[in-house]
């Protein structure tokens, strides 16, 4: 039986914008030797039914992500600042457009 | 050790709350292994599944049917890629999963080890095989592993055309000449039982089932899904005027479901163990296609390296 020892190429994460005005959304990854082929592979794999108006491909190893274990301390600073929300403030009744 | 117990409690609590597990989250080793096995097998099934239908692309009876079949087979390749991508998030390389397929270590759905003898098989596969796959995949949209679930949502959106085009082929044949109708019936006769086997061993004999349910990897058992499939599909066969090849099949008003005959489990295990009519040729084709594509991969890599070097020189 053969063995697969040749390269499967680097991994690129794929982000697709589904409509103009919408944010790009992560939808999976592809393997490709360079950015041009990464784009073409992403088009073939993730937009076979015109699901996209624009595609970003990013080398997977260029992405830095926060780690799930730190979810508490990492996002903590924003939890005790309710004054960042409009409902924190009292406005007299009858005042409009605010 | 204590740490692991704590982490496991957090993990269980997360599942309990109906939250998804994401790639960087802590997970029990067995959960990871089970997922790698299941997702890679699922990916291999999509890819190997291109062969029995690919067999008929050049012989499709009309340009419309040819375009449709080509698009369907291309979709299955895409499904394989979504799933390999999800599998890689668990820390296994593409290289390794392909190696496991080619060496026979990893399995794929046994249904694809049966030959496609006539054009009617394209109808029966879309209708029955994709129909059964949809049953399973709709459930997996709610699987607990985030990347797997998201891949399933994409796949399910694309699958319904697969089943409908197959049923359309069956409709045309079933309403055609006596020879065409006989061809449709023959295809149903050959694909019915292997399709029921797609749901896997009976719950009582399925070793991984309980754990997969506990971890919410699976949401319904093999027998539940199989029953659901039979209940939905039998009326579709009646609509075609075709006969399901099971003399024990009969409506059970009490259960509000069909009773059906016993699956030939000996045949099932025999095909799983590699002795089906096409096991050998499916893997041989995969290996050959992979080897014949080697020079393309190498050339693309060399071109990318050369361009990267040129860009460096320009910067300097
Ligand atoms: Fe598929
Ligand atoms: Fe399909």
Coordinates of N, CA and C in Angstrom, one line a residue, chain B residues 6 15 46 92 99-100 111 135 166 190 207 209 219 226 250 260:
Chain B
X6 N -11.3 18.3 37.6 CA -11.9 19.6 37.5 C -12.3 19.9 36.1
X15 N -21.4 20.7 28.3 CA -22.3 19.8 27.5 C -23.7 19.9 28.0
X46 N -17.4 10.7 2.0 CA -17.8 11.6 1.0 C -16.9 11.5 -0.2
X92 N -4.9 16.6 14.1 CA -4.4 15.6 13.3 C -4.2 16.2 11.9
X99 N -3.4 9.0 5.0 CA -2.6 7.7 5.1 C -3.5 6.6 5.7
X100 N -4.2 7.0 6.7 CA -5.1 6.0 7.4 C -6.1 5.4 6.5
X111 N -21.4 1.4 2.1 CA -22.3 1.5 1.0 C -21.6 1.7 -0.3
X135 N -30.5 11.9 6.9 CA -31.1 11.5 8.2 C -30.0 11.7 9.3
X166 N -32.1 12.4 -7.4 CA -32.1 11.0 -7.5 C -33.6 10.5 -7.6
X190 N -31.4 -3.9 -5.2 CA -30.0 -4.0 -4.8 C -29.5 -3.0 -3.8
X207 N -20.9 -0.7 20.1 CA -20.1 -0.5 21.3 C -19.9 1.0 21.6
X209 N -21.9 3.5 20.9 CA -23.2 4.3 20.8 C -23.5 5.1 22.1
X219 N -27.1 12.4 18.6 CA -28.3 12.8 19.3 C -29.4 11.7 19.2
X226 N -32.7 4.5 11.7 CA -33.0 3.6 10.7 C -34.6 3.5 10.6
X250 N -44.3 -4.3 7.1 CA -45.7 -4.0 7.2 C -46.0 -2.9 8.2
X260 N -40.1 -4.0 10.0 CA -39.3 -4.5 8.8 C -38.5 -5.7 9.1

